[in-house]
Coordinates of C-alpha atoms in Angstrom, one line a residue:
X1 CA 0.0 0.0 0.0
X2 CA 1.5 3.4 -1.1
X3 CA 2.4 5.9 1.6
X4 CA 2.5 8.7 -0.9
X5 CA -0.3 11.1 -1.4
X6 CA -2.0 11.2 -4.8
X7 CA -1.9 14.1 -7.2
X8 CA -4.6 16.9 -6.9
X9 CA -6.7 17.9 -9.9
X10 CA -8.5 21.2 -10.6
X11 CA -12.0 21.6 -9.3
X12 CA -15.1 23.1 -10.9
X13 CA -15.2 26.7 -9.9
X14 CA -11.4 27.2 -9.8
X15 CA -10.3 30.4 -11.4
X16 CA -8.7 29.4 -14.7
X17 CA -6.3 32.4 -14.7
X18 CA -5.0 32.6 -11.1
X19 CA -1.7 31.0 -12.2
X20 CA -0.2 31.5 -15.7
X21 CA 2.2 29.0 -17.2
X22 CA 4.6 29.8 -20.0
X23 CA 7.4 28.1 -22.0
X24 CA 10.6 29.8 -23.3
X25 CA 12.8 27.1 -24.7
X26 CA 14.0 25.1 -21.7
X27 CA 12.5 27.4 -19.1
X28 CA 9.1 26.8 -17.6
X29 CA 7.6 29.8 -15.7
X30 CA 4.9 29.8 -13.0
X31 CA 3.3 33.3 -12.6
X32 CA 1.0 33.8 -9.6
X33 CA -1.8 36.0 -11.0
X34 CA -3.9 37.5 -8.3
X35 CA -2.4 41.0 -8.1
X36 CA -5.4 42.5 -6.4
X37 CA -4.9 40.0 -3.6
X38 CA -1.1 40.5 -3.7
X39 CA -0.9 37.1 -5.3
X40 CA -2.0 35.4 -2.1
X41 CA -2.0 31.6 -2.4
X42 CA -5.2 29.5 -2.5
X43 CA -6.2 26.0 -3.3
X44 CA -6.9 26.6 -7.0
X45 CA -3.4 27.8 -7.5
X46 CA -1.8 24.8 -5.8
X47 CA -3.9 22.4 -7.7
X48 CA -2.7 23.8 -11.0
X49 CA 1.0 23.8 -10.1
X50 CA 1.6 20.3 -8.5
X51 CA 0.8 18.2 -11.6
X52 CA 3.1 20.3 -13.7
X53 CA 6.0 19.6 -11.4
X54 CA 5.4 15.9 -10.7
X55 CA 3.4 13.0 -12.3
X56 CA 1.6 10.7 -9.9
X57 CA -1.7 9.6 -8.5
X58 CA -4.7 11.6 -7.3
X59 CA -5.7 12.6 -3.8
X60 CA -8.8 14.3 -2.5
X61 CA -8.7 18.0 -3.6
X62 CA -9.3 21.2 -1.8
X63 CA -10.6 24.2 -3.8
X64 CA -7.9 26.5 -4.9
X65 CA -4.2 25.2 -4.5
X66 CA -3.7 22.2 -6.8
X67 CA -2.8 24.2 -10.0
X68 CA 0.9 24.9 -9.2
X69 CA 1.3 21.3 -8.1
X70 CA -0.2 20.0 -11.4
X71 CA 2.5 21.8 -13.5
X72 CA 5.4 20.9 -11.3
X73 CA 4.6 17.2 -11.5
X74 CA 4.2 17.4 -15.3
X75 CA 7.5 19.1 -15.8
X76 CA 9.5 16.8 -13.6
X77 CA 9.2 14.0 -16.2
X78 CA 9.6 16.3 -19.2
X79 CA 13.0 16.1 -20.9
X80 CA 12.3 19.6 -22.4
X81 CA 11.8 21.3 -19.1
X82 CA 15.3 22.3 -17.8
X83 CA 14.6 25.2 -15.4
X84 CA 11.5 26.2 -13.4
X85 CA 11.0 29.8 -12.4
X86 CA 8.2 31.0 -10.1
X87 CA 7.3 34.7 -9.9
X88 CA 4.3 37.0 -9.2
X89 CA 2.3 39.3 -11.4
X90 CA 2.7 43.0 -10.8
X91 CA 5.3 45.1 -9.0
X92 CA 3.9 44.8 -5.4
X93 CA 4.1 41.2 -4.5
X94 CA 5.6 37.8 -5.2
X95 CA 3.1 36.2 -2.9
X96 CA 1.8 37.9 0.3
X97 CA 0.7 34.7 2.0
X98 CA -2.0 32.1 2.1
X99 CA -5.7 33.1 2.0
X100 CA -6.1 32.6 5.7
X101 CA -9.0 35.1 5.8
X102 CA -11.1 32.6 3.9
X103 CA -10.1 29.8 6.3
X104 CA -11.0 31.9 9.4
X105 CA -14.4 32.8 7.9
X106 CA -15.3 29.2 7.1
X107 CA -14.3 28.1 10.6
X108 CA -16.5 30.8 12.1
X109 CA -19.5 29.9 9.9
X110 CA -19.2 26.1 9.7
X111 CA -17.5 25.0 12.9
X112 CA -15.8 21.6 12.8
X113 CA -16.5 21.0 9.0
X114 CA -14.8 24.4 8.4
X115 CA -11.8 23.2 10.5
X116 CA -11.5 20.0 8.5
X117 CA -11.6 22.0 5.2
X118 CA -8.8 24.2 6.6
X119 CA -6.8 21.1 7.4
X120 CA -7.3 19.9 3.8
X121 CA -6.0 23.3 2.6
X122 CA -2.9 23.1 4.7
X123 CA -2.3 19.5 3.6
X124 CA -2.4 20.6 0.0
X125 CA -0.1 23.6 0.6
X126 CA 2.5 21.7 2.6
X127 CA 2.6 18.9 0.0
X128 CA 3.4 21.5 -2.6
X129 CA 6.0 23.1 -0.4
X130 CA 7.7 19.8 0.3
X131 CA 7.6 19.0 -3.5
X132 CA 9.4 22.3 -4.1
X133 CA 11.9 21.6 -1.3
X134 CA 12.8 18.2 -2.8
X135 CA 12.4 18.9 -6.5
X136 CA 14.7 17.1 -8.9
X137 CA 15.1 20.0 -11.3
X138 CA 16.5 23.5 -10.9
X139 CA 13.8 25.6 -9.3
X140 CA 14.2 29.4 -9.0
X141 CA 12.1 31.9 -7.0
X142 CA 11.9 35.5 -8.0
X143 CA 11.2 37.1 -4.6
X144 CA 10.3 40.4 -6.2
X145 CA 7.9 42.3 -3.9
X146 CA 6.1 41.2 -0.8
X147 CA 7.1 37.6 0.2
X148 CA 5.3 36.5 3.3
X149 CA 3.6 33.4 4.8
X150 CA 2.5 31.1 2.0
X151 CA 4.8 33.0 -0.4
X152 CA 7.7 32.0 1.8
X153 CA 6.8 28.4 1.4
X154 CA 6.9 28.7 -2.4
X155 CA 10.4 30.3 -2.3
X156 CA 12.7 29.8 0.7
X157 CA 13.2 26.0 0.0
X158 CA 14.3 26.7 -3.5
X159 CA 18.1 26.3 -4.1
X160 CA 18.2 29.7 -5.9
X161 CA 16.2 32.5 -4.4
X162 CA 16.5 36.0 -5.9
X163 CA 15.8 39.2 -4.0
X164 CA 15.4 42.6 -5.6
X165 CA 15.1 46.2 -4.3
X166 CA 11.3 45.5 -4.0
X167 CA 11.6 42.4 -1.8
X168 CA 9.7 42.6 1.5
X169 CA 10.1 39.4 3.6
X170 CA 8.4 38.5 6.8
X171 CA 6.7 35.7 8.7
X172 CA 3.8 37.5 10.4
X173 CA 2.0 34.4 11.8
X174 CA 2.3 35.2 15.5
X175 CA 0.3 38.4 14.9
X176 CA -2.7 36.4 13.7
X177 CA -2.7 33.6 16.2
X178 CA -0.7 31.1 14.2
X179 CA 2.9 29.9 13.9
X180 CA 5.7 30.2 11.2
X181 CA 4.7 27.3 9.0
X182 CA 5.3 26.4 5.3
X183 CA 8.6 24.8 6.4
X184 CA 9.6 27.8 8.5
X185 CA 10.4 25.4 11.3
X186 CA 13.2 24.0 9.1
X187 CA 14.4 27.2 7.5
X188 CA 14.4 29.8 10.3
X189 CA 16.5 27.9 12.9
X190 CA 19.2 27.5 10.2
X191 CA 19.7 31.3 9.8
X192 CA 22.7 32.7 11.6
X193 CA 22.6 33.1 15.4
X194 CA 19.2 33.8 16.9
X195 CA 18.0 35.8 13.9
X196 CA 15.6 33.1 12.8
X197 CA 13.9 33.0 16.2
X198 CA 13.8 36.8 16.2
X199 CA 12.0 36.9 12.8
X200 CA 9.7 34.1 13.9
X201 CA 8.5 35.7 17.1
X202 CA 8.4 39.4 16.1
X203 CA 7.4 39.2 12.4
X204 CA 10.2 41.8 11.7
X205 CA 10.6 42.6 8.1
X206 CA 13.6 42.4 5.8
X207 CA 13.6 44.8 2.9
X208 CA 15.5 44.6 -0.4
X209 CA 19.1 43.6 -0.1
X210 CA 18.7 42.7 3.6
X211 CA 16.9 39.5 2.6
X212 CA 20.1 38.6 0.9
X213 CA 22.3 39.6 3.8
X214 CA 20.2 37.5 6.2
X215 CA 20.4 34.4 4.1
X216 CA 16.8 34.4 3.1
X217 CA 17.8 35.0 -0.6
X218 CA 20.8 33.5 -2.3
X219 CA 21.2 36.3 -4.9
X220 CA 20.4 40.0 -5.3
X221 CA 19.8 41.8 -8.6
X222 CA 17.7 44.8 -9.8
X223 CA 14.1 44.0 -10.6
X224 CA 14.6 45.5 -14.1
X225 CA 17.0 42.6 -14.9
X226 CA 14.6 39.8 -14.2
X227 CA 13.1 39.6 -17.7
X228 CA 16.6 39.5 -19.3
X229 CA 17.7 36.9 -16.8
X230 CA 14.8 34.7 -17.7
X231 CA 15.7 35.0 -21.4
X232 CA 19.4 34.2 -20.6
X233 CA 18.4 31.1 -18.5
X234 CA 16.3 29.9 -21.4
X235 CA 19.5 29.7 -23.5
X236 CA 21.2 27.3 -21.1
X237 CA 21.7 23.8 -22.5
X238 CA 22.5 20.9 -20.1
X239 CA 23.9 17.6 -20.9
X240 CA 21.6 14.6 -20.2
X241 CA 24.0 13.3 -17.6
X242 CA 24.5 16.6 -15.7
X243 CA 23.3 16.2 -12.2
X244 CA 21.4 18.8 -10.3
X245 CA 24.5 20.3 -8.6
X246 CA 26.1 20.8 -12.0
X247 CA 23.0 22.5 -13.4
X248 CA 22.6 24.7 -10.4
X249 CA 26.3 25.8 -10.6
X250 CA 25.7 26.9 -14.2
X251 CA 22.5 28.8 -13.2
X252 CA 24.4 30.4 -10.3
X253 CA 27.0 31.7 -12.7
X254 CA 24.4 32.9 -15.1
X255 CA 22.5 34.9 -12.3
X256 CA 25.9 36.5 -11.3
X257 CA 26.1 37.9 -14.9
X258 CA 23.3 40.2 -13.8
X259 CA 24.8 41.3 -10.5
X260 CA 25.3 45.1 -10.8
X261 CA 26.6 45.4 -7.2
X262 CA 25.0 45.8 -3.8
X263 CA 23.3 49.1 -2.9
X264 CA 25.7 51.3 -0.9
X265 CA 22.8 53.2 0.8
X266 CA 21.2 50.2 2.5
X267 CA 23.3 49.1 5.4
X268 CA 23.1 45.5 6.8
X269 CA 20.2 45.5 9.3
X270 CA 20.9 42.3 11.3
X271 CA 24.4 43.3 12.1
X272 CA 26.5 45.1 14.6
X273 CA 25.0 46.1 17.9
X274 CA 21.5 45.0 16.8
X275 CA 22.6 41.6 15.9
X276 CA 24.5 41.2 19.2
X277 CA 21.4 42.2 21.1
X278 CA 19.2 39.8 19.1
X279 CA 21.6 36.9 20.0
X280 CA 21.7 38.0 23.6
X281 CA 17.9 38.1 24.0
X282 CA 16.5 35.5 21.5
X283 CA 18.9 32.6 22.2
X284 CA 17.1 31.9 25.5
X285 CA 14.9 28.7 25.7
X286 CA 11.7 30.4 27.1
X287 CA 9.7 33.5 26.4
X288 CA 10.0 34.5 30.0
X289 CA 13.8 34.5 29.7
X290 CA 13.6 36.4 26.4
X291 CA 11.4 39.1 28.0
X292 CA 13.8 39.3 31.0
X293 CA 16.8 39.7 28.6
X294 CA 14.9 42.5 26.7
X295 CA 14.2 44.2 30.0
X296 CA 17.9 44.2 30.8
X297 CA 18.6 45.9 27.5
X298 CA 16.4 48.8 28.6
X299 CA 19.4 50.0 30.7
X300 CA 21.8 50.1 27.7
X301 CA 22.4 51.4 24.2
X302 CA 19.7 49.2 22.7
X303 CA 16.9 50.6 24.9
X304 CA 14.9 52.0 22.1
X305 CA 15.0 48.7 20.2
X306 CA 14.2 46.7 23.4
X307 CA 11.2 48.9 24.2
X308 CA 9.8 48.4 20.7
X309 CA 10.4 44.7 20.7
X310 CA 8.8 44.2 24.1
X311 CA 5.7 46.0 22.8
X312 CA 5.7 43.9 19.7
X313 CA 5.7 40.7 21.8
X314 CA 2.9 42.1 24.0
X315 CA 0.8 42.5 20.8
X316 CA 1.3 39.0 19.7
X317 CA -0.7 35.9 20.6
X318 CA 0.9 34.4 23.8
X319 CA 0.0 30.9 22.6
X320 CA 1.5 31.5 19.2
X321 CA 4.7 32.9 20.8
X322 CA 5.2 29.9 23.1
X323 CA 4.4 27.3 20.4
X324 CA 6.6 29.1 17.8
X325 CA 9.6 29.3 20.2
X326 CA 9.2 25.6 21.0
X327 CA 9.2 24.8 17.3
X328 CA 12.4 26.9 16.8
X329 CA 14.1 24.8 19.5
X330 CA 13.0 21.3 18.6
X331 CA 12.6 21.5 14.8
X332 CA 16.4 21.4 14.0
X333 CA 16.1 17.7 14.8
X334 CA 13.4 17.2 12.2
X335 CA 14.0 16.2 8.6
X336 CA 12.4 18.2 5.9
X337 CA 9.6 15.7 5.4
X338 CA 9.0 15.4 9.1
X339 CA 8.9 19.2 9.4
X340 CA 5.9 19.4 7.1
X341 CA 4.2 16.4 8.7
X342 CA 4.6 18.0 12.2
X343 CA 3.6 21.4 11.0
X344 CA 0.4 20.0 9.6
X345 CA -0.4 18.6 13.0
X346 CA 0.4 21.9 14.6
X347 CA -1.8 23.8 12.0
X348 CA -4.7 21.5 12.9
X349 CA -4.3 22.4 16.6
X350 CA -4.3 26.1 15.8
X351 CA -7.5 25.7 13.7
X352 CA -9.2 24.6 16.9
X353 CA -7.7 27.4 19.1
X354 CA -9.6 30.6 19.4
X355 CA -6.6 32.8 18.7
X356 CA -6.5 31.9 15.0
X357 CA -10.0 33.1 14.1
X358 CA -9.6 36.1 16.5
X359 CA -6.3 37.1 15.1
X360 CA -7.2 36.8 11.4
X361 CA -10.5 38.5 11.9
X362 CA -9.0 41.4 13.7
X363 CA -5.9 41.9 11.6
X364 CA -7.1 40.9 8.1
X365 CA -10.9 40.9 7.9
X366 CA -12.0 44.0 9.9
X367 CA -11.6 47.3 8.2
X368 CA -9.8 49.1 9.7
X369 CA -7.8 46.4 11.5
X370 CA -8.4 46.1 15.2
X371 CA -6.4 44.6 18.2
X372 CA -7.3 40.9 18.7
X373 CA -8.5 39.6 22.0
X374 CA -6.2 36.7 22.8
X375 CA -7.1 33.7 25.0
X376 CA -5.2 33.5 27.2
X377 CA -4.1 37.1 27.1
X378 CA -0.7 36.8 28.8
X379 CA 2.4 34.6 28.6
X380 CA 1.8 33.5 32.2
X381 CA -1.6 32.0 31.1
X382 CA 0.1 29.6 28.6
X383 CA 1.6 26.7 30.6
X384 CA 4.0 24.1 29.6
X385 CA 1.2 21.5 29.4
X386 CA -0.7 23.6 26.9
X387 CA 2.4 23.9 24.7
X388 CA 3.1 20.2 25.0
X389 CA -0.5 19.5 23.7
X390 CA 0.4 21.2 20.4
X391 CA 3.3 18.9 19.8
X392 CA 1.4 15.7 20.7
X393 CA 0.4 13.8 17.6
X394 CA -2.6 11.6 18.0
X395 CA -2.5 8.1 16.6
X396 CA -1.1 7.5 13.1
X397 CA -2.7 10.6 11.5
X398 CA 0.4 11.7 9.6
X399 CA 0.4 13.9 6.5
X400 CA 1.1 11.9 3.3
X401 CA 3.5 13.7 1.0
X402 CA 3.8 13.6 -2.8
X403 CA 7.2 11.8 -2.8
X404 CA 9.9 10.3 -0.6
X405 CA 12.4 13.1 -1.0
X406 CA 14.0 14.0 2.3
X407 CA 17.1 15.5 4.0
X408 CA 18.3 17.0 7.3
X409 CA 20.3 19.9 5.8
X410 CA 19.7 21.9 2.7
X411 CA 21.7 20.0 0.0
X412 CA 22.7 23.2 -1.9
X413 CA 23.2 25.6 1.0
X414 CA 26.6 26.6 -0.5
X415 CA 24.7 28.8 -3.0
X416 CA 24.5 32.4 -1.7
X417 CA 26.4 33.9 1.2
X418 CA 28.3 31.5 3.5
X419 CA 26.8 30.9 6.9
X420 CA 28.7 32.1 10.0
X421 CA 29.3 28.5 11.2
X422 CA 30.8 27.7 7.8
X423 CA 33.1 30.7 8.0
X424 CA 34.2 29.8 11.5
X425 CA 35.2 26.3 10.4

């Protein structure tokens, strides 16, 4: 009996134009096409992409995501498809996240059936993200514009991730009563020092070249060069026996042809005194210790930053903060496949927690946005037993993925800037 999930197919009612697919010689492009929604990811889009990337069996669909998965599964077996590029329509966003507002509204109106539909959505999304993370062909993400939430899942596991002056990266989940998912449990702890934990808990944003400096992106070029880069990549010819590492090396060299230098007027954000303060405060194992460390910073040169960060943490869901911090601490022991399986279990727990609907409704549905009412409302109200409950998997209910690809460290992490621990060696 197969342990792999089957391939999703498009559903009646799916928008036929929410993802556009194009061919240019050996390049296959995926263009997220919901610019009025900042290209936010939904079920229809995923259902279109997966079968293009991979050929396989069918599994029960959820309206809106399958599209991307469709194309990925198709291209994986095609000898004519050499390079896959994903981008977003318009100048504002690559992908601003998943359509969580729709999930919160269906939970509010339908109760348990709405929760189950939300779990199906996350299953579809995480399968797609895992497929991207273990894809057998070169996959490139143009992180041009807003790249948050679900957009992070479509990009950060790619071996080549290109930031531009318009990139705006963040993981804002703790502000809506959720946690940094889409493989964030794997990606964020592998950033230098405590920066991953800092980004996970505070939802701090990285703009432009700072996404490259932080290791979120592997390359930085001007957005005006992306079209020419796509054309140049289409000219690449690989030998049949070239392995993925050889092909990625050729693509890496090609991207560097378009490197016009780093902007001199944008200093490195997560560096110097700020970086040292982040490591001092966010390396601690508990939220209480992090808060205490931030309070100590109030007496020093980083007082303004500490004051702002403390206020940010007070505005976040206490449950989200504690569960997210636990994930940052335990997830480095998870493989990539296990990460998505465990995150799916976590997502299901959050769908049944009042903070998700409260947070999404207040921040994303209400106009203008309002302050959510968290339950419990303080860190002290979230005990260890409650956090443990989120990480307890009941029975054998494990997310089935689209393939058996797996690893414990990114296999092509040498692309991009070297990590601190590699330099120290």
